[in-house]
XYZ file of C-alpha atoms in Angstrom:
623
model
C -0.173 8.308 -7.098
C 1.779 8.124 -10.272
C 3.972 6.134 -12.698
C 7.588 7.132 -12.604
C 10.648 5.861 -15.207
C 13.895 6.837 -16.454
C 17.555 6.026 -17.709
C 20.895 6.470 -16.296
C 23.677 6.111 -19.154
C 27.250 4.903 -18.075
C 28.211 6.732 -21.258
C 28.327 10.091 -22.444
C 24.845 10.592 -24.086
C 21.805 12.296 -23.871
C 18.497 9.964 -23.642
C 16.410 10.396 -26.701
C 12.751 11.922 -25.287
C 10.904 9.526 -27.733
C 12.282 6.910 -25.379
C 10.996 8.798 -21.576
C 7.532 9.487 -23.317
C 7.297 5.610 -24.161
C 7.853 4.255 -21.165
C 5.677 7.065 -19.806
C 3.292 6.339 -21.815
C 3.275 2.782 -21.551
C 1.393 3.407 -17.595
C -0.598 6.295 -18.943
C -3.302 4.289 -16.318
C -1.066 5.021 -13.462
C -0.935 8.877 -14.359
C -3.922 10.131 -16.478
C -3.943 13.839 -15.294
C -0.058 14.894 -16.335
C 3.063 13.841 -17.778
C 6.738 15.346 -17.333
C 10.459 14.691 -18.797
C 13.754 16.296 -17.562
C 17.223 14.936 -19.324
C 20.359 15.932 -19.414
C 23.998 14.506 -20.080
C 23.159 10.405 -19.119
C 20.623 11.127 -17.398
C 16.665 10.911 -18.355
C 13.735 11.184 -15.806
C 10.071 10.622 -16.807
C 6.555 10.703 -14.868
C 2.690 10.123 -15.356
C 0.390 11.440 -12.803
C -2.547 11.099 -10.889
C -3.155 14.283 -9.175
C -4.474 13.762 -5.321
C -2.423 16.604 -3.594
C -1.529 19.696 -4.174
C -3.853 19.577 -8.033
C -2.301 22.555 -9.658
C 1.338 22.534 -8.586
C 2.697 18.881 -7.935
C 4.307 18.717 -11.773
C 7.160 16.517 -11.970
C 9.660 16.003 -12.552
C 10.431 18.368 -9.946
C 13.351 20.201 -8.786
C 14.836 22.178 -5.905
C 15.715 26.111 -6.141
C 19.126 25.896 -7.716
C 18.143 22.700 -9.642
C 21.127 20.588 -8.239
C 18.672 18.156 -6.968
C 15.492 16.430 -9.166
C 12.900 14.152 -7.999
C 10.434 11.957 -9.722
C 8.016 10.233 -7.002
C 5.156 8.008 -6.656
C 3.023 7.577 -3.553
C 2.203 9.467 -0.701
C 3.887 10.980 2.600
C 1.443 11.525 5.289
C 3.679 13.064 7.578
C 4.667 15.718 4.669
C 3.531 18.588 6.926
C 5.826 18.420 10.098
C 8.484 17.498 7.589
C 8.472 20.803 5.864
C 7.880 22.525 9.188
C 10.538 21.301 10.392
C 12.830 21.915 7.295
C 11.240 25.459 6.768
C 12.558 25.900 10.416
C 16.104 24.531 9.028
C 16.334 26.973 6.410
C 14.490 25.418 3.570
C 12.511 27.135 1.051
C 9.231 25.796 -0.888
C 7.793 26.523 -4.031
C 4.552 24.456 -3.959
C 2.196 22.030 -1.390
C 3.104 19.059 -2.597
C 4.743 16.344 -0.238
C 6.950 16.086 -3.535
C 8.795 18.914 -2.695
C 9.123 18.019 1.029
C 11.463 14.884 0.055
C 13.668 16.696 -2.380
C 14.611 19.077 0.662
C 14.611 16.224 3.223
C 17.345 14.396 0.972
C 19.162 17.850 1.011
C 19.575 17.565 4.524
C 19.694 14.158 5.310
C 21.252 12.146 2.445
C 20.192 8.680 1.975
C 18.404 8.892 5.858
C 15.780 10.980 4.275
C 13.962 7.433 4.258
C 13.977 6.901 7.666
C 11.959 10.487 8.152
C 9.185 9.180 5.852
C 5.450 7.628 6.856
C 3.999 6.444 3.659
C 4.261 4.574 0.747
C 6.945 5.847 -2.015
C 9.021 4.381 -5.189
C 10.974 8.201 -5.597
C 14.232 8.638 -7.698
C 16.441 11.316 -6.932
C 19.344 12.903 -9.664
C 21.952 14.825 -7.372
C 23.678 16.568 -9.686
C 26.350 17.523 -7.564
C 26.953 13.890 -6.562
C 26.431 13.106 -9.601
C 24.704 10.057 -7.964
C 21.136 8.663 -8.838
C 19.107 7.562 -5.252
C 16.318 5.770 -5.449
C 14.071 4.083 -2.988
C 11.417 1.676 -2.474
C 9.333 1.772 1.132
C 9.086 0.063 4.270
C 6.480 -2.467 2.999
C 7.007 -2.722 -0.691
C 3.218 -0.985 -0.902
C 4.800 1.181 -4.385
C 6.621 -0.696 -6.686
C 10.423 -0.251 -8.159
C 11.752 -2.433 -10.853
C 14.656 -2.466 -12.870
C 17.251 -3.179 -15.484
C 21.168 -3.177 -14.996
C 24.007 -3.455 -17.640
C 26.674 -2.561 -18.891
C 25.728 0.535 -20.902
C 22.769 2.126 -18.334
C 20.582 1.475 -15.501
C 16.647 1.543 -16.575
C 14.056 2.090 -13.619
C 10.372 2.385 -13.757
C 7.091 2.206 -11.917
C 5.638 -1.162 -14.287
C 7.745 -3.493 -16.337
C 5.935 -3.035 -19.332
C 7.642 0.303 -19.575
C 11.425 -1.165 -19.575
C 10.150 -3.428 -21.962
C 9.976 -0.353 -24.255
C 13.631 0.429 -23.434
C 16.938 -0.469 -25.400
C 18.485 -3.949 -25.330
C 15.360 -5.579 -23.354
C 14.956 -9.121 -24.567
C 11.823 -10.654 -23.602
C 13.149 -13.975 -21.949
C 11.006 -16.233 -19.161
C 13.787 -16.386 -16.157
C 13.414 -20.282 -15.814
C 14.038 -20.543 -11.597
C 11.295 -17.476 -11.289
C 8.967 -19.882 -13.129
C 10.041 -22.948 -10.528
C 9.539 -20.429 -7.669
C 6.325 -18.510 -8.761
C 4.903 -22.362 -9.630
C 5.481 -22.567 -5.152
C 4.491 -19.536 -3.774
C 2.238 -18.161 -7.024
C 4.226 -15.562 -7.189
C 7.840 -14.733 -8.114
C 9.428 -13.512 -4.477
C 11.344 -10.045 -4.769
C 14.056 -9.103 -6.056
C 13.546 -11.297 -9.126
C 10.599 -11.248 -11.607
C 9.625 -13.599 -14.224
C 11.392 -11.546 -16.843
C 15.211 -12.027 -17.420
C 17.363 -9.261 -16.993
C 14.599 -7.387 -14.756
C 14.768 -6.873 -10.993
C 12.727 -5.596 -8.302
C 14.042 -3.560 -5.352
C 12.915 -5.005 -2.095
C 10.738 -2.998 0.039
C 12.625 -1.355 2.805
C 15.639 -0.640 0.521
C 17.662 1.658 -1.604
C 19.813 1.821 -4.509
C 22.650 3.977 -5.389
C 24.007 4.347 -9.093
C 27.046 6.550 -10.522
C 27.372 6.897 -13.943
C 30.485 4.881 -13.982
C 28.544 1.822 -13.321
C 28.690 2.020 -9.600
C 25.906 0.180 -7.890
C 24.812 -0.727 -4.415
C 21.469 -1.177 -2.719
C 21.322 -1.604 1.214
C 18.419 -2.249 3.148
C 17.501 0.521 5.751
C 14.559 -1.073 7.613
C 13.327 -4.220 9.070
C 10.159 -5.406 10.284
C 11.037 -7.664 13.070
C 8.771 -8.586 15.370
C 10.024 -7.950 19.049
C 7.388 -9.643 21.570
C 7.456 -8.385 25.421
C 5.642 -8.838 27.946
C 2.548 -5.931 28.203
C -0.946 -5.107 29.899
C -3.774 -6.655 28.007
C -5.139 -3.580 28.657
C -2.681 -1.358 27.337
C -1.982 -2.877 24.271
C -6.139 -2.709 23.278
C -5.527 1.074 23.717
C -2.112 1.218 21.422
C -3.597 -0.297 18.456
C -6.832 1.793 18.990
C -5.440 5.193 19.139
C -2.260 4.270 16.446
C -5.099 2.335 14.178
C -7.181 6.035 14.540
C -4.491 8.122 13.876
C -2.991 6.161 10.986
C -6.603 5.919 9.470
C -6.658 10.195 10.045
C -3.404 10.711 8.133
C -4.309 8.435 5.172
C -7.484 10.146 4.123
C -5.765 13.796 3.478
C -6.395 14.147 -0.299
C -7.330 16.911 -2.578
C -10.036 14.495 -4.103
C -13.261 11.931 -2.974
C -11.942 8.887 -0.812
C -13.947 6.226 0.178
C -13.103 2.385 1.182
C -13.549 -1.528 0.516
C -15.833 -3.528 2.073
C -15.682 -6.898 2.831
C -16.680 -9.328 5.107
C -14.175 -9.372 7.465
C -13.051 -7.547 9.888
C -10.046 -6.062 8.509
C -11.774 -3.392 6.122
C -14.762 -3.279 8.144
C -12.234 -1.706 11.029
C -10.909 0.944 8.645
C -14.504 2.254 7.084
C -15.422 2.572 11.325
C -12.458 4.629 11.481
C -13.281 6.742 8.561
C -16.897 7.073 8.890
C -15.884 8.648 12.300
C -14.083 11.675 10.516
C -16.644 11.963 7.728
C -19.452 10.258 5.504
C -17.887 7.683 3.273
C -18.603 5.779 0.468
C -17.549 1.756 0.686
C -17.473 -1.123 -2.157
C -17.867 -4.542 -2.365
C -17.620 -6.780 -4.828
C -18.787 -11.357 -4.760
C -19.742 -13.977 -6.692
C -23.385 -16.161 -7.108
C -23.581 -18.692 -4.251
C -23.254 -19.424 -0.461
C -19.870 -17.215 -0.256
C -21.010 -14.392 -1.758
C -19.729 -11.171 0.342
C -21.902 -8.058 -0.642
C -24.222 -9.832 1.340
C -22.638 -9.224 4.620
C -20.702 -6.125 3.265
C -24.061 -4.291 2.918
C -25.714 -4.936 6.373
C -21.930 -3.995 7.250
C -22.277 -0.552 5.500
C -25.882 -0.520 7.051
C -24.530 -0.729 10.466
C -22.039 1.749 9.800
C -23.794 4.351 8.082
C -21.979 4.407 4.637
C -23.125 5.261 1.241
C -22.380 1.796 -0.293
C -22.105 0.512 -3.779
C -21.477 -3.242 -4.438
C -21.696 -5.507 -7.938
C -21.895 -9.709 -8.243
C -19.351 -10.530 -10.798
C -20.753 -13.438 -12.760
C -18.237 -16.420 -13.433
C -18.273 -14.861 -17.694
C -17.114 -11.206 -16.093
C -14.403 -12.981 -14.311
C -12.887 -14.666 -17.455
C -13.439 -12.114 -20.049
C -11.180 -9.352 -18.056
C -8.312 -12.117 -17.386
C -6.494 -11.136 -19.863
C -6.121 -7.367 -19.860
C -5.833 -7.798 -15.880
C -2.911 -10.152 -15.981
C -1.556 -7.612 -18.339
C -1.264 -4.769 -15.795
C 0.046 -7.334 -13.605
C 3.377 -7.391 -15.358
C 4.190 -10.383 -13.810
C 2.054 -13.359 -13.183
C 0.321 -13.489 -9.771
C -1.499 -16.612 -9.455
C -4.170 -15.567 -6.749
C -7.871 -15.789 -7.659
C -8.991 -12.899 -5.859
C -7.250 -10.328 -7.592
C -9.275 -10.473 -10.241
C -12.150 -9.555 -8.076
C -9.664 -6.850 -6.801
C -9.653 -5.470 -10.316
C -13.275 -5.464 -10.396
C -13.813 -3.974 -7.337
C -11.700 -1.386 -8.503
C -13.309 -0.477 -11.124
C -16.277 0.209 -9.807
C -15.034 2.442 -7.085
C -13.206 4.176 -10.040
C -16.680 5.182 -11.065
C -16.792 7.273 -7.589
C -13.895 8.102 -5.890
C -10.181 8.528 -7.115
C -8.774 7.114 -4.086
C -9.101 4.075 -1.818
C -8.532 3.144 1.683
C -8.216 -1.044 2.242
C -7.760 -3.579 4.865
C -4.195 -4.939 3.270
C -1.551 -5.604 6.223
C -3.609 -6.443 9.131
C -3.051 -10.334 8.698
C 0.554 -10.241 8.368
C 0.658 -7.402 11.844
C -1.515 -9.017 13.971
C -1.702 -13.145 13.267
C -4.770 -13.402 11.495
C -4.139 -16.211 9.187
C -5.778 -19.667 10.114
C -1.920 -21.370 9.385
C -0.929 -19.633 12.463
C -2.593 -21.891 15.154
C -0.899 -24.858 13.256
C 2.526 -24.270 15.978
C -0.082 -25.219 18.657
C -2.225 -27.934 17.146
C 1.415 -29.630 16.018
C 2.443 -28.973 19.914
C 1.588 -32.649 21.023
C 4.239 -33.870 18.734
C 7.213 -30.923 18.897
C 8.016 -32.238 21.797
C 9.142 -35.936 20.459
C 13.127 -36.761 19.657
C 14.265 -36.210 16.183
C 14.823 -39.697 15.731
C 11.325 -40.753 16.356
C 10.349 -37.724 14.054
C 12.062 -39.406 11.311
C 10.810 -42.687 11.778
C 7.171 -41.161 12.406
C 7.738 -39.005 9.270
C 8.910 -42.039 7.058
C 6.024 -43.999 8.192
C 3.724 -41.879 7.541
C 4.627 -41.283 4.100
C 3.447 -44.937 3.435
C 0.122 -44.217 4.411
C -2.788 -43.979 2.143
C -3.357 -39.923 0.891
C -6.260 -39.354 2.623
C -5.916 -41.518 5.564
C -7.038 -39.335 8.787
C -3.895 -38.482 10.839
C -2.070 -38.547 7.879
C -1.376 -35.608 6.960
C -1.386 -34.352 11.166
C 1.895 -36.233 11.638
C 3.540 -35.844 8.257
C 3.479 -31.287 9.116
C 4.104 -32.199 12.981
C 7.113 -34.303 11.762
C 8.386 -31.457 9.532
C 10.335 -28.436 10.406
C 8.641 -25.231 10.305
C 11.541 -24.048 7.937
C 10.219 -26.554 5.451
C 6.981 -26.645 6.239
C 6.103 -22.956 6.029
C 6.919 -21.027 3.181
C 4.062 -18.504 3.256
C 0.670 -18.741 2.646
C 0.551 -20.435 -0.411
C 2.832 -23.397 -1.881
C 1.062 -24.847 -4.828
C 3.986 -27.654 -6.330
C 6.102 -29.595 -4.692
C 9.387 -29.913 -6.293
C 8.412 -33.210 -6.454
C 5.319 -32.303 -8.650
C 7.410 -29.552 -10.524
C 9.508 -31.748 -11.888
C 6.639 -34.646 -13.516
C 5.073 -31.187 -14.904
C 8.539 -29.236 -16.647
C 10.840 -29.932 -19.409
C 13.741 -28.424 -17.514
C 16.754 -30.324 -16.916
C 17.186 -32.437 -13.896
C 20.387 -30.039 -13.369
C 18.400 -26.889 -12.788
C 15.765 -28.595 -10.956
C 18.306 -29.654 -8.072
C 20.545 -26.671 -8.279
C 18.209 -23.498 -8.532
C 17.167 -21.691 -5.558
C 14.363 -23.546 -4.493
C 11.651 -21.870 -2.117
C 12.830 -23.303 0.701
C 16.184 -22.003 0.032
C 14.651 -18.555 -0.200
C 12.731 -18.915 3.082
C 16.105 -20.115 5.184
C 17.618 -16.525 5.033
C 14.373 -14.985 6.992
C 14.224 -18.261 9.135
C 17.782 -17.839 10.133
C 17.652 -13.971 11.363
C 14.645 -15.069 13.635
C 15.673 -17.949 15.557
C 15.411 -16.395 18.463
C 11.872 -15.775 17.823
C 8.578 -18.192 18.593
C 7.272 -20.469 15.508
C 4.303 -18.014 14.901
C 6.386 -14.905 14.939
C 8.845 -16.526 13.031
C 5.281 -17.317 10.586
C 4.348 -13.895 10.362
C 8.315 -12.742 9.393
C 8.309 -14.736 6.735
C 4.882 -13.242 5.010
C 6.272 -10.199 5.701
C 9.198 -10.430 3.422
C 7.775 -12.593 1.158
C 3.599 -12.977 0.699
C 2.613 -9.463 1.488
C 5.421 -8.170 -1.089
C 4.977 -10.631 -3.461
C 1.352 -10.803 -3.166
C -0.955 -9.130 -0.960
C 0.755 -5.885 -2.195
C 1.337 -6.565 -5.806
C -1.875 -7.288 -6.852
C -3.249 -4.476 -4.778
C -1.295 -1.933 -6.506
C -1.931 -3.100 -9.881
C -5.337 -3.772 -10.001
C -5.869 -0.928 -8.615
C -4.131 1.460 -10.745
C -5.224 -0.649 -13.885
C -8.350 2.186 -13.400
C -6.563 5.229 -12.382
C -7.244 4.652 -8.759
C -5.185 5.192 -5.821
C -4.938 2.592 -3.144
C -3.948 3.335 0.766
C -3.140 0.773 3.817
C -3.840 2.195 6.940
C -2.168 -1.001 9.108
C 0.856 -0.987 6.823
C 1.706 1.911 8.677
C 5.258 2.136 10.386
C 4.018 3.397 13.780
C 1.523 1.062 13.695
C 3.948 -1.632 13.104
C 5.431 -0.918 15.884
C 2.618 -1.822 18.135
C 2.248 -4.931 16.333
C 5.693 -6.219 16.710
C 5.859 -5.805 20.434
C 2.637 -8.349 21.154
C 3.120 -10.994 22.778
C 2.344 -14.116 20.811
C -0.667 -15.465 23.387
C -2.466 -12.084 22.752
C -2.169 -12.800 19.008
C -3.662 -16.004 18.751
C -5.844 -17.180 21.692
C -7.706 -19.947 22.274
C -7.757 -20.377 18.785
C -8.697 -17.359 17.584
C -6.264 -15.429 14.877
C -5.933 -11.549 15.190
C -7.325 -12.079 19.272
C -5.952 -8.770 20.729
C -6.795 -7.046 17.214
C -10.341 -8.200 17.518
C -10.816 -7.288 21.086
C -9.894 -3.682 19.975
C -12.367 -3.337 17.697
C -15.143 -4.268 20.002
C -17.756 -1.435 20.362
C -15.816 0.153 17.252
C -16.586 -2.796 14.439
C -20.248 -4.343 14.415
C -20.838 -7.558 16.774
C -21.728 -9.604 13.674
C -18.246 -8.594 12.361
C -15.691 -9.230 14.459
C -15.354 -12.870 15.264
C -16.276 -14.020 11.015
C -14.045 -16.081 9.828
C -11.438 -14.593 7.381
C -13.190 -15.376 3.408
C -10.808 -12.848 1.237
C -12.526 -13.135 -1.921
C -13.454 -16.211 -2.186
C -13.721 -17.270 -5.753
C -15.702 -21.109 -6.857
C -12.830 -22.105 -9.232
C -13.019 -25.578 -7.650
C -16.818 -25.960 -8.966
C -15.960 -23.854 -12.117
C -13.093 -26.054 -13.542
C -15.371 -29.231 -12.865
C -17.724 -28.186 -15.540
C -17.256 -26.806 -19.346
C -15.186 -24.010 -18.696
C -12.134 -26.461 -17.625
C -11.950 -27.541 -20.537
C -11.802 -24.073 -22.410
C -8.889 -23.561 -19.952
C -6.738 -26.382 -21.163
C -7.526 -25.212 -24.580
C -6.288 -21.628 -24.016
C -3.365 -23.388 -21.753
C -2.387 -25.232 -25.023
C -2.597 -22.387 -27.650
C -0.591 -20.193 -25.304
C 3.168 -21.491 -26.670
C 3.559 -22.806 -23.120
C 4.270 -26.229 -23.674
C 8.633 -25.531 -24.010
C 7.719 -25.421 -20.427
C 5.165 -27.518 -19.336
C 3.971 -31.264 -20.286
C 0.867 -30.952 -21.433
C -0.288 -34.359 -21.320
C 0.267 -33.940 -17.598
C -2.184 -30.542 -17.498
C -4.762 -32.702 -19.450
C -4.439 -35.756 -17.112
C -4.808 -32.884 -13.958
C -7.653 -31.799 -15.357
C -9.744 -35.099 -15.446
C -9.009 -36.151 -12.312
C -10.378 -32.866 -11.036
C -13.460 -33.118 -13.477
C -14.116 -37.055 -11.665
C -13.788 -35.704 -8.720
C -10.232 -37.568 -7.763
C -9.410 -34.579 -5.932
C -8.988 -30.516 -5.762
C -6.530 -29.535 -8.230
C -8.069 -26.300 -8.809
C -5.151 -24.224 -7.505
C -2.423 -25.913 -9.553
C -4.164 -26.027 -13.102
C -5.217 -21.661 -11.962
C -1.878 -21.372 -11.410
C -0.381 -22.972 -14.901
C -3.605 -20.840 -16.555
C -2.301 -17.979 -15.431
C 1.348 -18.196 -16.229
C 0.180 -19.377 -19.419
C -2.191 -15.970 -20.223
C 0.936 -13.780 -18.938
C 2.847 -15.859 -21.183
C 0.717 -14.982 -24.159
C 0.824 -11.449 -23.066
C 4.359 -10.461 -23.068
C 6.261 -13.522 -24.255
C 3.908 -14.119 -27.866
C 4.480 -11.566 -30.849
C 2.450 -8.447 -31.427
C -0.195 -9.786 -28.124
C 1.567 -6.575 -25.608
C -0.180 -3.841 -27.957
C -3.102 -6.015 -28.837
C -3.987 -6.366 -24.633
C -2.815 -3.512 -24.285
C -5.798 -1.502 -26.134
């Protein structure tokens, strides 16, 4: 795990080093154990890292024998061993362990399809000097990150965005439609970011650039979900062994490993695995009250047999590390739980150096409650459009509140509007009685629903919850599940791995039929009939709690109101009405309804904001 960055000039010049070891530098976090810099002629590659394979000769960056070919590469392979079997066989010849190596020599052979050969999570660039090409890619998933900057002078790439910032010609400029968008989904959906001028590549794709300016990025994977018609049977056997073996190949490490605990039965699932292979350690991290999950996660670890280690974050912990956490987010990411993600985090930090999680097996398997909304809305899919339409307009004239409302008003609705992932925070409605931005950008941008109709449109073919679980796939999981995993994570020098984000595990999970997925009622049915006699009874039919932070009964009492005041000295307000936040606020504080989510959501935007947008604050969080 590692922090990788560079330049590629469409001029003829040399980078200047102080330049590479600044945006190095700049995720020192991501790569405490090393740093590295090649350049030559327009070309610049730098690299921080955190040693896990291979301790004494994975340097980067990192060449092959007649140094026509250099590599600088963060993540892991875990099939890096039949690889270079199968290239030594081909002719290929090695000068170290590292899995590194094993994708500069697979790119010799096989081009740009050296990304189809790979099972594991990767942001690599490549400088082919013959070529004189740079190749970079991003994995199936979007598990590694890969942002970055295009103009007309050079092409700037890097692990974090905080180290373009450092680069030349980067103004520091809020991209007005990510804010509409990220105000939606709480996050700003690939490949934009908040920032202006700065992209991200989208998982399952890969960029070429020439140092003439030619660009192009194509995408060279697609998780589609294929159901057919299978054996119960057969299918609880498929995601046992694949589950097993994908487990098995993401614990090889040079260094301690150990896993999160929660609750649920996600995590749970992969410490079974592990502990089956060898003693473990597992963490756990909740909050004061009925919620609070070290509870279960410790007669969890009990049952299992782990060393565990868990902490209760009081509601003062939370808040005090907002800051520097939204910092290493780079972008804002309005979800309350990874904050306890950073916390958790840190405290394995304290153990292990890397991590095995639960991340994925929502979005492979149907395990999110919004799924069995396609049946419970069955009663009324079956009515005219018409009658929809009147049903739909009617209802809108009923009291909010009203039982039944709400029922007919989603059963009335397309799914393409309906669904846009698992969070949508503000309607446009609401977006535009909280933003100074012109009435012309609010109706022209590309609204979230605009954004979902792309993914909606390849999977017509598909069945509502399938078509559900597409649409997290390309946009929650990336945007969120993933993001905040990564960051927080390597905020403390530890690296994270996601045994069900696993591509031969995937493709299990595509091939379900839908009944097997949700059953009855029950999310993740197949999944959890799998797991029987593997996770503990008590486990495996719990309801899914995340990390399930009390902002609702946190903002009700003194500490809303030190939120608006830090919303207000943030320099938010070219943005946002503020008189609107206030008003928000009360109603929440009298009880007049849960706004918890929305005034979370402008709180964080408006700490990111004072982060990177306010002068002098980057170096100041930064410390």
């Amino acid at each position: 795990m590692c922090g990788i960055a560079g330049v590629l000039y469409f001029e003829d010049r040399e980078p200047d080093r102080s330049l590479l070891v600044r945006m190095a530098d700049m995720m020192r976090h991501r790569g405490p154990d090393d740093s590295g810099y090649w350049s030559e002629r327009r070309i610049g590659l730098a690299f921080r890292r955190l040693s896990i394979i291979d301790l004494h000769e994975g340097h980067q960056p990192l060449c092959n024998e007649d140094e026509s070919v250099w590599i600088v590469f963060n993540g892991e392979i875990y099939n890096y061993k039949p690889l270079r079997a199968h290239l030594e066989e081909r002719g290929h010849q090695f000068r170290t362990q590292s899995d590194t190596e094993v994708i500069v020599h697979l790119y010799e052979e096989y081009g740009e399809e050296c990304v189809r050969h790979l099972r594991g999570m990767f942001g690599f660039v490549i400088w082919d000097r013959r070529k004189r090409e740079l190749f970079g890619a991003r994995d199936h998933f979007g598990i590694k990150p890969f942002y970055y900057s295009l103009n007309e002078n050079r092409f700037l790439f890097a692990s974090e965005i905080k180290s373009l910032l450092v680069g030349e010609d980067m103004p520091r400029q809020v991209r007005t439609e990510s804010l509409l968008n990220f105000l939606t989904f709480q996050y700003v959906p690939q490949p934009w970011t908040m920032f202006e001028g700065i992209r991200k590549l989208p998982a399952a794709h890969y960029v070429k650039v020439t140092p003439d300016g030619g660009f192009r990025i194509h995408r060279y994977w697609d998780p589609m979900f294929e159901p057919r018609e299978r054996k119960f049977d057969e299918v609880l056997e498929e995601i046992r062994a694949k589950l097993q073996d994908s487990v098995v190949h993401h614990m090889v490490s040079d260094v301690e490993r150990g896993c999160f605990l929660s609750s649920g039965i996600d995590s749970t699932a992969i410490a079974a695995h592990m502990k089956r292979v060898e003693p473990i350690r597992t963490f756990s991290v909740g909050f004061e009250g009925p919620n609070n999950e070290t509870v279960i996660a410790r007669q969890t670890a009990e049952a299992l047999g782990t060393e565990h280690y868990d902490k209760v974050i009081t509601r003062d912990e939370f808040f005090e590390t907002l800051p520097k956490a939204i910092w290493h987010q780079d972008e804002p990411v309005a979800d309350p739980s990874a904050i306890a993600l950073y916390h958790v985090a840190q405290l394995a930090r304290q153990h292990v150096t890397v991590v095995l999680s639960g991340e994925g097996a929502d979005e492979l398997f149907g395990g999110y409650r919004i799924y069995r909304e396609p049946l419970a809305l069955w009663p009324l899919s079956w009515l005219p459009l018409p009658l929809k339409r009147l049903f739909h307009r009617l209802a809108k004239l009923l009291p909010e509140g009203l039982p039944g409302r709400n029922y007919i008003l989603r059963g009335t609705t397309p799914l393409e509007e309906r669904f846009l992932g698992n969070a949508k925070i503000f309607s446009e409605d609401l977006k535009a009685e909280m933003l100074k931005i012109s009435r012309e950008m609010l109706d022209n941008y590309e609204k979230p629903v605009d954004i979902a109709a792309g993914y909606y449109e390849r999977t017509k073919h598909l069945d509502p919850v399938s078509r559900m679980q597409y649409i997290d796939m390309n946009l929650w999981l990336e945007g969120d599940i993933l993001m905040k995993a990564d960051k927080m994570t390597m905020a403390h020098s530890l690296e994270l791995r996601v045994p069900f984000l696993d591509k031969e595990l995937f493709e299990v999970a595509r091939q379900i039929p839908v009944s097997y997925r949700i059953n009855r009622g029950t999310t993740k049915y197949v999944f959890r009939r799998a797991m029987e006699g593997i996770v503990p009874d008590f486990i495996l039919h719990r309801p899914k709690l995340g990390f399930p932070v009390p902002m609702r009964e946190w903002l009700r009492g003194p500490l809303g109101n030190r939120l608006l005041e830090e919303i207000e000295a943030s320099g938010i307000e070219t943005y946002v009405h503020m008189n609107k936040v206030s008003d928000m606020l009360y109603r929440h504080q009298m009880g007049q309804g849960d706004y918890s989510r929305r005034l979370w959501t402008l709180y964080v935007f408006a700490l990111w904001y004072t982060a990177y947008m306010e002068e002098g604050s980057k170096e100041a969080v930064a410390v």
